[in-house]
Short mmCIF file of C-alpha atoms in Angstrom, two decimals:
data_model
loop_
_atom_site.label_atom_id
_atom_site.label_comp_id
_atom_site.label_asym_id
_atom_site.label_seq_id
_atom_site.Cartn_x
_atom_site.Cartn_y
_atom_site.Cartn_z
CA MET A 1 -16.83 -5.93 -2.28
CA LYS A 2 -14.69 -6.86 1.51
CA LEU A 3 -11.34 -4.74 -0.01
CA SER A 4 -9.49 -2.67 -2.05
CA VAL A 5 -6.04 -2.76 -3.15
CA VAL A 6 -4.65 -0.06 -4.09
CA ILE A 7 -0.82 -0.11 -5.78
CA PRO A 8 0.47 3.41 -7.15
CA CYS A 9 3.23 2.25 -9.61
CA PHE A 10 6.26 3.87 -11.98
CA ASN A 11 8.53 2.40 -14.35
CA ALA A 12 7.73 -1.04 -12.25
CA ALA A 13 8.14 -3.25 -14.94
CA SER A 14 11.19 -5.08 -13.04
CA THR A 15 8.77 -5.62 -10.74
CA ILE A 16 5.67 -5.74 -10.18
CA ALA A 17 5.28 -9.13 -11.77
CA ALA A 18 6.20 -10.23 -8.51
CA GLN A 19 4.10 -8.57 -6.46
CA LEU A 20 0.92 -9.27 -9.02
CA GLU A 21 1.81 -13.09 -8.41
CA ALA A 22 1.32 -12.59 -4.97
CA LEU A 23 -1.37 -11.40 -4.82
CA ASN A 24 -2.68 -13.32 -7.37
CA LYS A 25 -1.93 -16.63 -4.95
CA GLN A 26 -3.66 -14.49 -2.14
CA GLN A 27 -6.49 -16.68 -0.55
CA CYS A 28 -9.15 -14.93 0.53
CA SER A 29 -13.45 -16.19 0.38
CA ASP A 30 -14.00 -12.62 0.28
CA THR A 31 -14.71 -10.25 -2.80
CA TRP A 32 -11.34 -8.08 -3.54
CA GLU A 33 -10.07 -5.83 -6.20
CA ILE A 34 -6.84 -4.88 -7.22
CA ILE A 35 -5.61 -1.40 -8.80
CA ILE A 36 -2.99 -0.18 -10.02
CA ALA A 37 -2.18 3.09 -10.10
CA ASP A 38 -0.53 3.95 -13.35
CA ASN A 39 1.07 7.07 -12.32
CA GLY A 40 2.81 7.85 -16.15
CA SER A 41 5.02 4.28 -16.24
CA THR A 42 7.20 5.13 -19.94
CA ASP A 43 7.97 1.41 -19.62
CA GLU A 44 6.76 -2.30 -19.91
CA THR A 45 5.13 -1.99 -16.02
CA LEU A 46 1.17 -1.61 -18.40
CA ASN A 47 2.27 -4.39 -20.52
CA ILE A 48 2.69 -6.64 -17.65
CA VAL A 49 -0.08 -5.22 -15.48
CA ARG A 50 -2.79 -5.98 -18.40
CA GLU A 51 -1.05 -10.16 -18.78
CA TYR A 52 -1.96 -10.63 -15.01
CA GLN A 53 -5.65 -8.98 -15.88
CA GLN A 54 -6.30 -12.10 -17.98
CA ASN A 55 -5.87 -14.25 -14.68
CA LEU A 56 -7.42 -11.38 -12.07
CA SER A 57 -10.30 -10.62 -12.92
CA ASN A 58 -10.31 -8.33 -9.99
CA LEU A 59 -7.55 -6.39 -11.71
CA ARG A 60 -8.22 -2.76 -12.54
CA ILE A 61 -5.44 0.25 -14.15
CA VAL A 62 -6.23 3.74 -14.03
CA ASP A 63 -4.28 6.69 -14.96
CA ALA A 64 -3.02 8.56 -11.54
CA SER A 65 0.03 10.59 -13.94
CA ARG A 66 -2.04 14.19 -13.61
CA THR A 67 0.67 14.63 -10.87
CA LYS A 68 3.94 12.90 -10.28
CA GLY A 69 4.16 11.25 -7.41
CA SER A 70 3.05 7.89 -5.06
CA ALA A 71 0.24 10.09 -3.26
CA HIS A 72 -1.47 11.06 -5.86
CA ALA A 73 -1.07 7.93 -7.38
CA ARG A 74 -2.82 6.40 -3.65
CA ASN A 75 -4.92 8.73 -4.08
CA VAL A 76 -6.65 8.57 -7.39
CA GLY A 77 -5.93 4.15 -6.45
CA ALA A 78 -8.44 5.64 -3.43
CA SER A 79 -11.19 7.63 -5.81
CA VAL A 80 -12.63 4.95 -7.31
CA ALA A 81 -12.47 1.93 -5.07
CA LEU A 82 -15.38 0.15 -4.17
CA SER A 83 -14.15 -0.89 -1.36
CA GLU A 84 -14.63 0.75 2.06
CA ASN A 85 -12.00 -1.05 2.69
CA LEU A 86 -8.17 1.10 1.57
CA ALA A 87 -4.96 -1.10 1.39
CA PHE A 88 -1.80 -0.18 0.27
CA CYS A 89 1.30 -1.92 -1.12
CA ASP A 90 4.24 -0.64 -3.44
CA ALA A 91 4.92 -2.16 -6.82
CA ASP A 92 8.20 -2.70 -5.57
CA ASP A 93 7.64 -4.76 -3.07
CA LEU A 94 5.99 -8.95 -2.25
CA ILE A 95 2.62 -9.61 -0.06
CA ALA A 96 3.04 -12.14 2.07
CA PRO A 97 0.62 -15.24 1.63
CA GLY A 98 -2.82 -14.40 3.49
CA TRP A 99 -1.79 -10.69 3.39
CA VAL A 100 -5.29 -9.66 1.43
CA ALA A 101 -7.31 -12.22 4.22
CA ALA A 102 -5.32 -10.30 7.42
CA ILE A 103 -5.35 -7.06 6.53
CA GLY A 104 -9.37 -7.31 5.51
CA GLU A 105 -9.80 -9.38 9.11
CA ALA A 106 -8.11 -6.49 11.03
CA LEU A 107 -9.96 -3.51 9.15
CA ASP A 108 -13.48 -5.49 10.70
CA LYS A 109 -12.12 -4.57 14.25
CA TYR A 110 -9.69 -1.38 13.71
CA ASP A 111 -10.56 1.25 11.27
CA PHE A 112 -6.50 2.42 10.80
CA VAL A 113 -4.25 -0.56 10.69
CA ALA A 114 -0.48 -1.75 9.49
CA GLY A 115 1.24 -4.82 9.21
CA LYS A 116 4.56 -5.97 9.64
CA LYS A 117 7.33 -5.92 7.20
CA ASP A 118 10.27 -8.50 6.32
CA TYR A 119 12.77 -5.88 4.83
CA LYS A 120 15.62 -8.93 5.02
CA LYS A 121 13.41 -10.43 1.91
CA LEU A 122 14.26 -7.94 -0.41
CA ASN A 123 16.70 -6.13 0.58
CA GLU A 124 20.64 -6.83 0.81
CA SER A 125 21.79 -6.89 3.87
CA TRP A 126 23.55 -3.60 4.52
CA VAL A 127 20.82 -1.20 3.65
CA PHE A 128 19.00 -2.33 6.90
CA GLU A 129 22.24 -2.31 8.91
CA CYS A 130 23.32 0.46 7.73
CA PHE A 131 19.47 2.42 8.63
CA GLY A 132 19.39 0.61 11.55
CA ILE A 133 15.84 -1.12 9.62
CA GLU A 134 13.57 -3.30 12.52
CA GLU A 135 11.92 -5.85 11.32
CA SER A 136 8.43 -4.00 12.77
CA GLY A 137 4.74 -2.00 11.67
CA LEU A 138 5.01 1.09 13.85
CA HIS A 139 7.90 3.72 13.82
CA GLU A 140 8.58 6.44 15.94
CA ALA A 141 10.16 9.60 15.96
CA ALA A 142 11.58 11.67 18.65
CA GLY A 143 8.38 10.65 20.88
CA TYR A 144 5.82 11.15 18.23
CA LEU A 145 2.96 9.72 17.12
CA PRO A 146 3.70 5.83 15.48
CA PHE A 147 3.61 5.80 11.91
CA ALA A 148 4.05 2.87 9.83
CA GLY A 149 5.41 2.93 5.96
CA ALA A 150 2.68 2.62 3.46
CA HIS A 151 3.51 0.10 1.40
CA ASN A 152 1.87 -2.29 4.10
CA LEU A 153 -1.88 0.20 5.62
CA ALA A 154 -4.94 0.07 5.41
CA VAL A 155 -7.55 2.69 6.19
CA LYS A 156 -11.33 2.90 6.27
CA ARG A 157 -11.97 5.32 3.20
CA SER A 158 -13.97 7.15 4.77
CA ILE A 159 -10.78 8.23 6.94
CA HIS A 160 -8.84 8.45 4.15
CA ASN A 161 -11.46 10.92 2.94
CA ALA A 162 -11.45 13.14 6.10
CA VAL A 163 -8.01 13.51 6.00
CA GLY A 164 -8.01 13.80 2.03
CA GLY A 165 -6.44 11.42 1.62
CA PHE A 166 -1.96 11.49 1.19
CA ASP A 167 -0.40 15.27 0.87
CA GLU A 168 0.17 15.56 -2.80
CA SER A 169 2.43 18.00 -2.04
CA LEU A 170 5.12 15.59 -0.39
CA LEU A 171 7.40 13.73 -2.36
CA VAL A 172 9.11 11.58 0.73
CA LEU A 173 8.06 10.88 4.29
CA GLU A 174 3.88 11.56 2.71
CA ASP A 175 3.11 8.13 4.25
CA VAL A 176 4.59 9.23 8.19
CA ASP A 177 2.55 13.10 7.26
CA TYR A 178 -0.45 10.94 6.70
CA CYS A 179 -0.57 8.13 9.80
CA TRP A 180 0.29 11.48 11.49
CA ARG A 181 -2.94 13.16 10.50
CA ILE A 182 -5.38 10.48 10.49
CA GLN A 183 -3.95 9.86 14.66
CA GLN A 184 -4.85 13.49 14.75
CA ALA A 185 -8.17 13.38 13.79
CA GLY A 186 -8.47 10.31 17.03
CA ASN A 187 -7.96 7.03 14.95
CA GLN A 188 -5.29 4.42 16.49
CA LEU A 189 -3.11 2.91 14.33
CA HIS A 190 -2.49 -0.49 14.74
CA TYR A 191 -0.35 -2.63 14.37
CA ILE A 192 -1.49 -6.31 13.21
CA PRO A 193 2.14 -8.76 12.70
#
């Protein structure tokens, strides 16, 4: 299997269908899978995902409700992944056409990658203007190591396991911590537009 796409979700009924539809339209000649790591949804999220399973034979649902937080859900998804290549995206985002093939090809070249983010597509203009968000894949904080959001990030499973996955004690910025720990272990983060 070429790639395992892990999507943590919690009460994502209003957004998950758009993400699954985007995944359904992906063109990739290699085998890949989608893992929905449900963090205890109480809305219609799981019913929506089950409907998509009829058209997406590579779609699985795993129970990630033991501990709250997307870090735990991502770790549970990664633990059951069938591929050495792990890609992370979120239930409230929308991957671009060709994303699965591109992120898989990037992991053929590099061990740790991040893709471009288009904040304007799903957000009101005041959001990125207010927070000074720029469209890119990598960010830096005070000149330290670069980082990227876990909503467009991919890594080799061996590296994920070597750093202990996402820190489940962190409820925010767990992706920044994850990126830094992977780089501190000697792996460069590559930006793949």
